[in-house]
Short mmCIF file of C-alpha atoms (C1' of nucleotides) in Angstrom, two decimals:
data_model
loop_
_atom_site.label_atom_id
_atom_site.label_comp_id
_atom_site.label_asym_id
_atom_site.label_seq_id
_atom_site.Cartn_x
_atom_site.Cartn_y
_atom_site.Cartn_z
CA SER T 1021 84.01 113.14 85.87
CA GLU T 1022 86.54 111.36 83.85
CA ILE T 1023 88.82 114.30 84.04
CA CYS T 1024 88.24 114.70 87.67
CA SER T 1025 89.33 111.29 88.51
CA SER T 1026 92.28 111.22 86.24
CA VAL T 1027 93.63 114.63 86.79
CA LEU T 1028 92.87 115.21 90.37
CA PRO T 1029 93.30 111.89 92.01
CA THR T 1030 94.83 113.35 95.08
CA ALA T 1031 93.02 116.62 95.23
CA ARG T 1032 91.76 117.72 98.55
CA LYS T 1033 88.41 116.46 99.32
CA PRO T 1034 86.10 118.08 96.90
CA PRO T 1035 83.31 120.25 98.19
CA ARG T 1036 79.80 118.95 98.03
CA CYS T 1037 78.64 120.29 94.76
CA PHE T 1038 82.01 119.86 93.29
CA LEU T 1039 81.13 119.21 89.72
CA ILE T 1040 78.47 121.78 89.47
CA GLU T 1041 80.60 124.35 91.11
CA VAL T 1042 83.58 123.65 88.99
CA ARG T 1043 81.60 123.93 85.89
CA ARG T 1044 80.11 127.16 87.04
CA SER T 1045 83.48 128.58 87.87
CA LEU T 1046 84.87 127.59 84.59
CA GLU T 1047 82.01 129.18 82.84
CA ASN T 1048 82.56 132.31 84.78
CA MET T 1049 86.20 132.37 84.02
CA ALA T 1050 85.59 131.89 80.41
CA ALA T 1051 83.07 134.64 80.34
CA MET T 1052 85.22 137.07 82.25
CA GLY T 1053 88.51 136.64 80.58
CA GLY T 1054 86.79 136.39 77.28
CA ASN T 1055 88.91 138.95 75.55
CA GLN T 1056 92.01 136.96 75.96
CA ARG T 1057 90.66 133.55 75.81
CA GLN T 1058 88.15 133.84 73.07
CA THR T 1059 90.04 131.27 71.17
CA MET T 1060 88.63 128.51 73.22
CA GLU T 1061 86.68 128.31 76.36
CA ASP T 1062 84.29 130.79 75.05
CA ALA T 1063 83.47 128.94 71.93
CA ALA T 1064 83.14 125.44 73.17
CA GLU T 1065 84.61 123.71 76.08
CA ASP T 1066 84.27 120.27 74.65
CA LYS T 1067 87.03 120.64 72.15
CA PHE T 1068 89.17 122.31 74.72
CA PRO T 1069 92.61 120.98 74.15
CA GLU T 1070 92.45 122.32 70.69
CA GLY T 1071 94.31 125.53 70.25
CA LEU T 1072 96.22 125.12 73.45
CA ARG T 1073 98.83 127.79 73.33
CA VAL T 1074 102.14 126.12 73.80
CA LEU T 1075 105.44 127.86 73.99
CA ALA T 1076 108.15 125.43 73.01
CA VAL T 1077 111.80 126.05 73.65
CA ASP T 1078 114.67 124.11 72.21
CA ASP T 1079 118.00 125.16 70.89
CA ASP T 1080 118.13 122.39 68.38
CA ARG T 1081 116.53 123.38 65.13
CA VAL T 1082 115.56 119.94 64.15
CA CYS T 1083 114.04 119.02 67.43
CA LEU T 1084 112.18 122.23 67.43
CA LYS T 1085 110.79 121.63 64.03
CA VAL T 1086 109.74 118.12 64.85
CA LEU T 1087 108.17 119.33 67.99
CA GLU T 1088 106.28 121.93 66.11
CA VAL T 1089 104.91 119.46 63.70
CA LEU T 1090 103.84 117.18 66.46
CA LEU T 1091 102.23 119.94 68.38
CA ARG T 1092 100.33 121.06 65.36
CA HIS T 1093 99.31 117.56 64.80
CA CYS T 1094 97.71 117.68 68.20
CA LYS T 1095 95.92 120.78 67.06
CA TYR T 1096 97.66 122.93 69.54
CA GLN T 1097 98.82 126.38 68.80
CA PRO T 1098 102.56 126.25 69.20
CA THR T 1099 105.05 129.05 69.32
CA MET T 1100 108.59 128.00 68.81
CA VAL T 1101 111.59 129.64 70.36
CA MET T 1102 115.23 128.74 70.14
CA ASP T 1103 116.45 129.88 73.49
CA ALA T 1104 115.26 130.32 76.99
CA LYS T 1105 115.94 133.97 77.25
CA THR T 1106 113.77 134.80 74.36
CA ALA T 1107 111.11 132.60 75.76
CA LEU T 1108 111.27 134.39 79.03
CA LYS T 1109 111.12 137.70 77.33
CA MET T 1110 108.02 136.73 75.50
CA LEU T 1111 106.39 135.43 78.60
CA ARG T 1112 107.22 138.52 80.51
CA ALA T 1113 106.08 140.81 77.81
CA GLY T 1114 102.80 139.07 78.08
CA LYS T 1115 101.88 140.06 74.62
CA GLU T 1116 100.84 136.61 73.72
CA GLN T 1117 99.21 134.45 76.27
CA PHE T 1118 100.36 130.93 76.75
CA ASP T 1119 98.83 128.00 78.44
CA LEU T 1120 101.88 125.88 78.77
CA VAL T 1121 105.61 125.87 78.28
CA LEU T 1122 107.55 123.02 76.85
CA THR T 1123 111.25 123.32 77.24
CA ASP T 1124 114.33 121.34 76.51
CA VAL T 1125 116.57 120.89 79.47
CA ARG T 1126 119.96 121.17 77.96
CA MET T 1127 120.48 124.47 76.30
CA PRO T 1128 123.37 126.84 76.17
CA ASP T 1129 123.03 130.14 77.84
CA MET T 1130 120.11 129.44 80.06
CA ASP T 1131 119.05 125.90 80.57
CA GLY T 1132 115.62 124.50 81.00
CA PHE T 1133 115.83 124.32 84.73
CA LYS T 1134 116.59 127.93 85.07
CA LEU T 1135 113.81 128.82 82.78
CA LEU T 1136 111.55 126.59 84.76
CA GLU T 1137 112.58 128.23 87.92
CA LEU T 1138 112.06 131.73 86.69
CA ILE T 1139 108.72 130.90 85.29
CA GLY T 1140 107.76 129.36 88.56
CA LEU T 1141 108.81 132.47 90.32
CA GLU T 1142 107.09 134.92 88.13
CA MET T 1143 104.03 133.36 86.70
CA ASP T 1144 101.65 130.59 87.06
CA LEU T 1145 102.25 128.39 84.08
CA PRO T 1146 102.68 124.68 83.76
CA VAL T 1147 106.10 123.81 82.47
CA ILE T 1148 107.06 120.53 80.93
CA MET T 1149 110.64 119.50 80.54
CA LEU T 1150 112.06 117.66 77.60
CA SER T 1151 115.28 115.80 77.71
CA VAL T 1152 117.23 112.91 76.39
CA ASP T 1153 118.59 112.47 79.83
CA CYS T 1154 116.27 110.02 81.42
CA ASN T 1155 118.15 109.27 84.54
CA LYS T 1156 116.22 109.57 87.67
CA LYS T 1157 118.26 112.33 89.12
CA ALA T 1158 117.64 114.64 86.25
CA VAL T 1159 113.98 113.92 86.33
CA MET T 1160 113.83 114.51 90.01
CA LYS T 1161 115.54 117.76 89.55
CA GLY T 1162 112.92 118.79 87.12
CA ILE T 1163 110.13 117.76 89.38
CA ASN T 1164 111.71 119.38 92.35
CA HIS T 1165 112.03 122.57 90.51
CA GLY T 1166 108.38 122.54 89.82
CA ALA T 1167 108.07 120.98 86.43
CA CYS T 1168 104.75 119.37 85.98
CA ASP T 1169 106.03 116.73 83.65
CA TYR T 1170 109.22 115.41 82.20
CA LEU T 1171 109.18 113.89 78.78
CA MET T 1172 111.91 111.85 77.27
CA LYS T 1173 113.30 113.02 74.04
CA PRO T 1174 112.26 111.72 71.25
CA VAL T 1175 108.82 112.87 72.07
CA HIS T 1176 105.83 111.09 70.66
CA THR T 1177 102.51 112.41 69.71
CA ASN T 1178 100.69 110.43 72.32
CA GLU T 1179 102.63 112.11 75.02
CA LEU T 1180 101.92 115.48 73.60
CA LYS T 1181 98.31 114.65 73.27
CA ASN T 1182 98.08 114.49 76.99
CA ILE T 1183 99.86 117.57 78.05
CA TRP T 1184 96.72 119.62 78.07
CA GLN T 1185 95.81 117.87 81.27
CA HIS T 1186 98.31 119.94 83.11
CA VAL T 1187 96.70 123.07 81.91
CA GLU T 1188 93.32 121.87 82.85
CA SER T 1189 94.44 120.65 86.18
CA ARG T 1190 95.96 123.96 87.02
CA ARG T 1191 93.01 125.87 85.83
CA ARG T 1192 90.82 123.69 87.88
CA SER T 1193 92.68 124.23 91.05
CA GLN T 1194 92.35 127.92 90.43
CA ALA T 1195 88.70 127.51 89.92
CA ILE T 1196 88.40 125.64 93.15
CA SER T 1197 90.02 128.36 95.12
CA HIS T 1198 87.75 130.92 93.56
CA MET T 1199 84.86 128.71 94.22
CA SER T 1200 85.49 128.36 97.88
CA ARG T 1201 85.55 132.07 98.19
CA ASP T 1202 82.31 132.34 96.35
CA ASN T 1203 80.78 129.84 98.62
CA ASP T 1204 81.76 131.81 101.61
CA ASN T 1205 80.23 134.92 100.28
CA ASN T 1206 77.07 133.21 99.39
CA HIS T 1207 76.70 131.69 102.74
CA ARG T 1208 77.34 134.87 104.50
CA VAL T 1209 75.41 137.30 102.45
CA HIS T 1210 72.40 135.43 101.29
CA PRO T 1211 72.16 131.76 101.73
CA GLY T 1212 70.15 131.48 98.59
CA THR T 1213 69.85 128.59 96.25
CA LEU T 1214 72.43 127.79 93.71
CA ALA T 1215 70.28 128.86 90.88
CA ARG T 1216 69.66 132.18 92.40
CA ASN T 1217 73.28 132.79 92.90
CA LYS T 1218 74.00 131.99 89.39
CA ASP T 1219 71.47 134.52 88.32
CA SER T 1220 72.85 137.21 90.48
CA LYS T 1221 76.22 136.59 89.05
CA THR T 1222 75.29 136.94 85.50
CA LYS T 1223 73.70 140.22 86.38
CA SER T 1224 77.07 141.31 87.65
CA ASN T 1225 75.85 142.99 90.72
CA GLU T 1226 77.65 145.58 92.72
CA LYS T 1227 79.62 144.01 95.49
CA ASP T 1228 80.17 140.49 94.40
CA GLY T 1229 80.62 141.57 90.87
CA SER T 1230 83.50 143.84 91.56
CA ASN T 1231 85.16 141.20 93.54
CA GLU T 1232 84.94 138.69 90.85
CA ASN T 1233 86.13 141.05 88.27
CA LYS T 1234 89.25 141.64 90.17
CA GLU T 1235 89.87 138.01 90.56
CA SER T 1236 89.18 137.07 87.05
CA THR T 1237 91.32 139.74 85.58
CA ARG T 1238 94.10 138.65 87.74
CA ALA T 1239 93.63 135.07 86.76
CA SER T 1240 93.47 135.87 83.13
CA THR T 1241 96.76 137.67 83.11
CA THR T 1242 98.28 134.42 84.32
CA GLN T 1243 100.43 136.48 86.65
CA LYS T 1244 100.61 135.16 90.13
CA ASN T 1245 99.30 137.29 92.84
CA THR T 1246 102.54 138.95 93.45
CA ARG T 1247 103.48 137.55 96.71
CA VAL T 1248 106.52 139.16 98.14
CA LYS T 1249 109.22 137.00 99.46
CA TRP T 1250 111.02 138.60 102.28
CA THR T 1251 114.46 137.43 101.58
CA ILE T 1252 117.36 138.13 103.80
CA GLU T 1253 118.39 140.85 101.45
CA LEU T 1254 115.04 142.51 101.53
CA HIS T 1255 114.77 142.15 105.21
CA ASN T 1256 118.15 143.69 105.69
CA LYS T 1257 117.07 146.69 103.77
CA PHE T 1258 114.01 146.79 105.86
CA LEU T 1259 116.09 146.73 108.99
CA GLU T 1260 118.37 149.36 107.71
CA ALA T 1261 115.45 151.61 107.16
CA ILE T 1262 114.07 150.93 110.56
CA ASN T 1263 117.35 151.62 112.15
CA GLN T 1264 117.53 154.94 110.45
CA ILE T 1265 114.08 155.93 111.46
CA GLY T 1266 114.00 154.30 114.82
CA LEU T 1267 111.82 151.41 115.63
CA ASP T 1268 109.13 153.36 117.33
CA LYS T 1269 108.86 155.92 114.60
CA ALA T 1270 109.10 153.50 111.77
CA ALA T 1271 106.06 153.42 109.59
CA PRO T 1272 105.43 151.66 106.34
CA ASN T 1273 105.64 154.64 104.08
CA LYS T 1274 108.87 155.91 105.49
CA ILE T 1275 110.36 152.50 105.37
CA LEU T 1276 109.27 152.13 101.83
CA GLU T 1277 111.03 155.30 100.90
CA LEU T 1278 114.23 154.39 102.58
CA MET T 1279 114.28 150.92 101.25
CA ASN T 1280 113.98 152.07 97.74
CA VAL T 1281 112.92 148.77 96.30
CA ASP T 1282 110.53 149.03 93.48
CA CYS T 1283 108.77 145.77 93.84
CA LEU T 1284 107.37 146.58 97.21
CA THR T 1285 104.28 148.44 98.17
CA ARG T 1286 103.38 150.14 101.35
CA HIS T 1287 101.13 147.23 102.15
CA ASN T 1288 103.85 144.72 101.79
CA ILE T 1289 105.90 146.63 104.22
CA ALA T 1290 103.06 147.15 106.58
CA SER T 1291 102.49 143.48 106.64
CA HIS T 1292 106.09 142.73 107.21
CA LEU T 1293 106.32 145.35 109.88
CA GLN T 1294 103.42 143.82 111.61
CA LYS T 1295 105.00 140.46 111.58
CA TYR T 1296 108.24 141.94 112.71
CA ARG T 1297 106.70 143.68 115.64
CA LEU T 1298 104.88 140.60 116.66
CA TYR T 1299 108.11 138.82 116.47
CA LEU T 1300 109.84 141.33 118.68
CA ASN T 1301 107.12 141.01 121.22
CA ARG T 1302 107.41 137.32 121.17
CA VAL T 1303 111.10 137.39 121.74
CA LYS T 1304 111.08 140.19 124.22
CA PRO T 1305 107.67 140.36 125.74
CA ASN T 1306 108.86 142.46 128.64
CA SER T 1307 111.18 144.76 126.88
CA LEU T 1308 110.74 147.95 128.78
CA GLY T 1309 114.27 148.98 128.20
CA ASP T 1310 115.05 152.27 126.63
CA ALA T 1311 115.25 152.84 122.97
CA SER T 1312 118.95 152.34 122.69
CA GLU T 1313 118.89 149.01 124.32
CA ARG T 1314 116.12 147.95 122.14
CA GLN T 1315 118.01 149.06 119.13
CA ASN T 1316 121.04 147.10 120.01
CA SER T 1317 119.36 143.95 120.87
CA SER T 1318 117.12 144.23 117.93
CA MET T 1319 120.17 143.75 115.89
CA ASP T 1320 120.51 140.33 117.31
CA ASN T 1321 116.92 139.53 117.12
CA GLN T 1322 116.64 140.59 113.61
CA ARG T 1323 119.01 137.95 112.60
CA ASN T 1324 116.88 135.18 113.78
CA PHE T 1325 113.82 136.89 112.64
CA MET T 1326 114.31 135.83 109.12
CA HIS T 1327 115.23 132.32 109.72
CA ASN T 1328 111.84 130.91 109.46
CA HIS T 1329 111.28 132.07 106.02
CA GLU T 1330 112.78 130.74 102.98
CA HIS T 1331 112.73 127.11 103.67
CA GLU T 1332 110.17 126.35 101.09
CA ARG T 1333 112.44 126.31 98.14
CA TRP T 1334 115.42 125.55 100.13
CA HIS T 1335 114.82 122.04 101.08
CA VAL T 1336 113.56 121.12 97.75
CA SER T 1337 116.50 122.36 95.95
CA SER T 1338 120.03 121.38 95.38
CA CYS T 1339 122.24 119.40 97.66
CA GLY T 1340 119.49 117.05 98.65
CA ILE T 1341 119.61 118.12 102.22
CA PRO T 1342 116.77 116.96 104.31
CA SER T 1343 114.77 119.86 105.46
CA TRP T 1344 115.10 121.03 108.93
CA SER T 1345 111.84 122.28 109.93
CA PRO T 1346 112.21 125.82 111.06
CA ASN T 1347 109.86 124.95 113.81
CA TYR T 1348 112.46 122.68 114.99
CA PHE T 1349 114.33 125.63 116.20
CA SER T 1350 111.52 127.45 117.75
CA ALA T 1351 110.19 124.36 119.31
CA THR T 1352 113.42 123.84 121.11
CA SER T 1353 113.63 127.38 122.21
CA GLN T 1354 112.78 126.61 125.75
CA LEU T 1355 116.46 126.60 125.95
CA GLY T 1356 116.30 130.27 126.14
CA GLN T 1357 117.22 133.41 124.41
CA LEU T 1358 120.77 132.52 123.89
CA MET T 1359 119.86 129.64 121.82
CA ASP T 1360 117.23 131.64 120.21
CA SER T 1361 119.62 134.13 118.84
CA GLN T 1362 122.06 131.57 117.69
CA SER T 1363 119.89 128.97 116.26
CA SER T 1364 118.59 131.48 113.88
CA LEU T 1365 122.00 131.94 112.57
CA CYS T 1366 121.97 128.48 111.30
CA MET T 1367 119.12 129.12 109.05
CA GLY T 1368 120.33 132.45 108.00
CA SER T 1369 123.64 131.12 107.16
CA LEU T 1370 122.30 128.26 105.26
CA ILE T 1371 120.85 130.75 103.04
CA HIS T 1372 123.84 132.96 102.80
CA GLY T 1373 126.54 130.46 102.62
CA SER T 1374 125.20 128.04 100.18
CA ARG T 1375 124.19 128.13 96.63
CA MET T 1376 120.69 128.25 97.77
CA SER T 1377 120.89 131.91 97.66
CA ARG T 1378 119.65 131.86 94.20
CA TYR T 1379 116.27 130.79 95.30
CA LEU T 1380 115.89 133.75 97.46
CA VAL T 1381 115.74 136.42 94.92
CA PRO T 1382 112.75 138.60 95.34
CA HIS T 1383 111.01 137.61 92.25
CA THR T 1384 109.68 140.52 90.42
CA LEU T 1385 112.50 142.76 91.36
CA ASP T 1386 115.39 141.19 89.69
CA ALA T 1387 114.41 138.24 87.78
CA ARG T 1388 115.67 140.41 85.04
CA ARG T 1389 119.01 141.22 86.48
CA PHE T 1390 119.12 137.70 87.66
CA ALA T 1391 118.58 136.31 84.27
CA GLY T 1392 121.02 138.69 82.79
CA SER T 1393 123.90 137.96 85.04
CA GLU T 1394 124.79 134.43 84.60
CA ASP T 1395 126.60 133.16 87.55
CA PRO T 1396 126.04 134.37 91.02
CA PRO T 1397 122.49 135.43 90.75
CA ILE T 1398 122.55 137.76 93.65
CA SER T 1399 125.30 139.70 95.09
CA LEU T 1400 125.02 139.69 98.78
CA ASP T 1401 125.39 143.20 99.90
CA ASN T 1402 127.52 142.23 102.77
CA GLY T 1403 131.20 142.35 102.12
CA ILE T 1404 131.98 139.60 104.49
CA LEU T 1405 129.65 137.30 102.86
CA ASP T 1406 131.12 137.99 99.53
CA ASP T 1407 134.46 137.10 100.86
CA ILE T 1408 133.12 133.97 102.27
CA MET T 1409 131.60 133.04 99.04
CA LEU T 1410 134.83 133.64 97.32
CA ASP T 1411 136.65 131.58 99.78
CA GLU T 1412 134.20 128.92 99.54
CA PHE T 1413 134.62 128.56 95.88
CA SER T 1414 138.11 129.55 95.16
CA SER T 1415 140.43 128.79 97.97
CA TYR T 1416 139.14 125.78 99.67
CA SER T 1417 142.33 123.94 99.71
CA SER T 1418 144.68 126.79 100.26
CA GLY T 1419 146.33 126.85 103.59
CA THR T 1420 145.32 130.40 104.21
CA SER T 1421 141.69 130.12 103.47
CA TYR T 1422 139.13 131.64 105.66
CA VAL T 1423 138.23 128.28 106.92
CA ASP T 1424 141.68 127.57 108.01
CA SER T 1425 142.13 130.78 109.79
CA MET T 1426 138.83 130.33 111.47
CA ARG T 1427 139.83 126.94 112.53
CA ASP T 1428 142.93 128.33 114.06
CA LYS T 1429 141.06 131.00 115.86
CA LEU T 1430 138.63 128.56 117.17
CA MET T 1431 141.43 126.38 118.34
CA GLU T 1432 142.99 129.22 120.13
CA THR T 1433 139.99 130.49 121.85
CA SER T 1434 138.59 127.23 122.81
CA LYS T 1435 141.75 125.81 124.19
CA GLY T 1436 141.32 124.29 127.51
CA LYS T 1437 137.62 124.62 127.46
CA THR T 1438 136.98 121.75 125.27
CA PRO T 1439 137.70 118.15 125.74
CA SER T 1440 141.11 117.10 124.75
CA ASN T 1441 139.88 115.08 121.86
CA LEU T 1442 138.59 118.21 120.32
CA ARG T 1443 141.93 119.02 119.00
CA SER T 1444 142.04 115.90 117.05
CA TYR T 1445 138.96 116.91 115.24
CA PHE T 1446 140.66 119.98 114.07
CA THR T 1447 143.65 118.28 112.77
CA ASN T 1448 142.35 115.00 111.56
CA THR T 1449 140.21 114.76 108.57
CA PRO T 1450 136.91 113.14 109.10
CA SER T 1451 137.25 109.50 108.50
CA GLY T 1452 134.74 109.19 105.76
CA ARG T 1453 136.26 111.60 103.37
CA GLY T 1454 139.32 111.38 101.25
CA SER T 1455 141.95 113.73 102.40
CA SER T 1456 142.38 115.15 98.97
CA ALA T 1457 138.87 116.37 98.62
CA PRO T 1458 138.69 120.07 98.13
CA THR T 1459 136.01 120.45 100.72
CA ASN T 1460 138.26 118.94 103.20
CA GLY T 1461 138.92 122.04 105.11
CA THR T 1462 135.35 122.90 105.61
CA GLY T 1463 134.47 119.37 106.31
CA SER T 1464 136.71 119.20 109.23
CA THR T 1465 135.59 122.54 110.46
CA SER T 1466 132.03 121.62 110.62
CA LYS T 1467 132.69 118.40 112.25
CA THR T 1468 134.73 120.19 114.75
CA GLU T 1469 132.11 122.62 115.48
CA THR T 1470 129.34 120.25 115.99
CA ASN T 1471 131.41 117.99 118.01
CA MET T 1472 132.71 120.73 120.08
CA PHE T 1473 129.37 121.92 121.08
CA ASN T 1474 128.15 118.51 121.38
CA SER T 1475 130.89 117.32 123.51
CA GLY T 1476 128.57 116.03 126.12
CA LYS T 1477 126.55 114.01 123.76
CA THR T 1478 127.44 111.35 121.37
CA ILE T 1479 127.15 111.59 117.72
CA SER T 1480 127.71 108.27 116.26
CA THR T 1481 126.54 108.51 112.75
CA LEU T 1482 126.29 111.08 110.13
CA SER T 1483 122.61 110.83 110.06
CA ASN T 1484 122.42 112.05 113.56
CA PHE T 1485 124.83 114.61 112.61
CA GLN T 1486 122.53 116.63 110.53
CA THR T 1487 119.87 117.20 113.07
CA ASP T 1488 121.49 116.64 116.34
CA GLY T 1489 124.54 118.47 115.42
CA PHE T 1490 122.72 121.47 114.37
CA ILE T 1491 120.69 121.94 117.37
CA ALA T 1492 123.65 121.21 119.41
CA LEU T 1493 125.33 124.19 117.98
CA THR T 1494 123.34 126.48 120.07
CA PRO T 1495 122.74 125.43 123.55
CA MET T 1496 125.96 125.30 125.32
CA PRO T 1497 125.37 123.47 128.47
CA ASP T 1498 128.07 124.88 130.60
CA GLY T 1499 129.65 128.22 131.05
CA GLY T 1500 131.95 127.54 128.22
CA ASP T 1501 129.36 128.49 125.73
CA ALA T 1502 129.68 131.39 123.42
CA ALA T 1503 132.71 132.66 125.15
CA GLY T 1504 134.80 130.69 122.83
CA ILE T 1505 133.36 132.29 119.85
CA LEU T 1506 132.38 135.76 120.59
CA PRO T 1507 135.84 137.12 121.20
CA VAL T 1508 136.80 135.92 117.83
CA GLN T 1509 134.09 137.82 116.25
CA GLU T 1510 135.10 140.99 117.84
CA SER T 1511 138.65 140.71 116.92
CA MET T 1512 137.98 139.92 113.36
CA VAL T 1513 134.98 141.91 112.51
CA ASN T 1514 134.42 145.49 113.18
CA GLN T 1515 131.14 145.72 111.47
CA GLN T 1516 127.92 146.58 113.07
CA GLU T 1517 126.85 143.04 112.98
CA PRO T 1518 129.25 140.99 114.95
CA ASN T 1519 127.04 138.05 114.58
CA ASP T 1520 127.78 137.83 110.97
CA LEU T 1521 130.92 136.05 111.63
CA LEU T 1522 129.31 133.49 113.73
CA ASN T 1523 126.82 133.33 111.06
CA ASP T 1524 129.46 132.54 108.60
CA ILE T 1525 131.01 129.90 110.64
CA ASN T 1526 127.75 128.24 110.63
CA ALA T 1527 127.50 128.84 107.01
CA PHE T 1528 130.36 126.59 106.49
CA SER T 1529 129.11 123.96 108.67
CA SER T 1530 125.80 123.98 106.98
CA ASP T 1531 127.32 123.78 103.62
CA ASP T 1532 129.55 121.08 104.77
CA ILE T 1533 126.73 119.11 106.00
CA ALA T 1534 125.29 119.54 102.65
CA ASN T 1535 128.40 118.21 101.13
CA LEU T 1536 128.77 115.43 103.53
CA LEU T 1537 125.28 114.36 103.07
CA ASN T 1538 125.68 114.60 99.43
CA ASP T 1539 128.70 112.52 99.31
CA ASP T 1540 127.58 110.02 101.74
CA PHE T 1541 124.02 109.56 100.80
CA ILE T 1542 123.64 110.58 97.29
CA GLY T 1543 126.94 109.68 96.01
CA GLU T 1544 127.26 112.21 93.29
CA ASP T 1545 127.09 115.91 93.14
CA ALA T 1546 123.38 115.94 93.41
CA VAL T 1547 121.55 118.74 91.87
CA VAL T 1548 123.93 121.54 92.16
CA ASP T 1549 124.26 123.21 88.88
CA GLY T 1550 126.98 125.48 87.89
"C1'" DA M 281 95.36 119.92 111.38
"C1'" DC M 282 98.45 123.28 112.17
"C1'" DA M 283 101.64 127.16 112.04
"C1'" DA M 284 103.83 130.86 109.56
"C1'" DC M 285 103.52 134.12 106.15
"C1'" DA M 286 101.69 137.63 103.43
"C1'" DA M 287 97.57 139.88 101.60
"C1'" DT M 288 93.64 142.19 102.52
"C1'" DA M 289 89.93 144.19 105.43
"C1'" DT M 290 88.67 147.08 109.11
"C1'" DC R 1031 98.60 153.96 110.36
"C1'" DA R 1032 97.72 149.91 113.47
"C1'" DT R 1033 95.41 145.91 114.04
"C1'" DA R 1034 92.34 141.96 112.74
"C1'" DT R 1035 91.04 138.71 109.52
"C1'" DT R 1036 91.60 135.83 105.59
"C1'" DG R 1037 93.94 133.00 102.18
"C1'" DT R 1038 97.81 130.30 100.94
"C1'" DT R 1039 101.47 127.29 101.70
"C1'" DG R 1040 104.42 123.75 103.57
#
DNA sequence: ACAACAATAT
DNA sequence: CATATTGTTG
């Protein structure tokens, strides 16, 4: 009970027989995964923290040595590694099992945060950060990235003595989820007494037994249930496949073949396809049009299809942008299809245009490639986007940057349709920012954009800016609407996805907002790491 | 509590 | 394979 109260103070309300159940689950787990865990649970749970398998990473020899000594002093079973990549390799190889990872933050090559992130993506392991840097921002970064603790460097034994709690806590939450499933089964199949159930379990009976085996093996490998993240990239492949086959003929297996992505199964695709079809129905409930029409418009729809997804990591991550609930968009969608198709772009572009992209890597697939290639973790397969990215990073201030040209185009096409003061937004730099800032160009663009579309409303402060402005991007109250933008797309892009350009425009604005917010609210360059 | 997503069951 | 249900997450 002591543990319960200290480790799980905020846990969801515990089921009735919480303690009993937890204990039972733990016993089960120990029994099942015995091969791998013999070291402890099996033997005696009371001296649990002993032998905790800790993987410690630090590039500094001395620190590492000290750490090792301390860890041993705590009777853990430490494995020391000098760099993150090796650590990752070991974890991936899965040859040795670990209960916890302890990593320094500042390391050459791959830093602790990256390691943390990859571990979070690929496996279910508590990670504790170590650093001399005790400023709040750094700590927050660690926490945001999913670290379960952040210890200041020089580390003391007392601190290390406690780290096992994280392991236990995690294990426990696993146990709880198993437990609830067990409960369900029990209630459904035979509402017998607890004792009886326990008996039946030890006998390892047919149905329940197999189930549990599956679960426990999975749990014992410490691999997460591979949950596929349908990133933009993946989804694009998916769409490509569907377009080749034809929506009506598209079936999971065929799609799988065409997509040629090794981390996907037929089921994954089936699931996604299901969601996709539901989505299409939602957007176009009465689409009785012929195939070709459907194809074309599906192109549009597909863009917004993805936009609900990846927000989980996204808002947590760099830039400190407040999260826009994806629902925000859908909730407002009474405004109609037009908005529907455009609003999505915002989200999509957020993902494309900003550094966030690195969170969107389909995990199993290319964590490897990802880890190997240092800088831009993914290459967006779309040429335009690459260009944008380049522009974004290399030629901000140049007079011929993409931004500038876009601004010009926008100016041109929107002449006369927008209030006269619009022009000033294009030419003047936003008041808050120094005119020498490299992001200047984009800054003004975004401001322009939002203001343009918002011309009817008032945006008085930046804080309104981020929400109001974004929504305002889409619904254009009068006939002036997209007309100002679409022609531009056509003239500049001859790709199959004219919306990409629009997308990219938004990408800038989103990124800008990020920057603006950063500068104005956070003051320093937030969490963005090189 | 709820919605969206993805896995899993039918 | 399509569809329904379940589990997980934010």
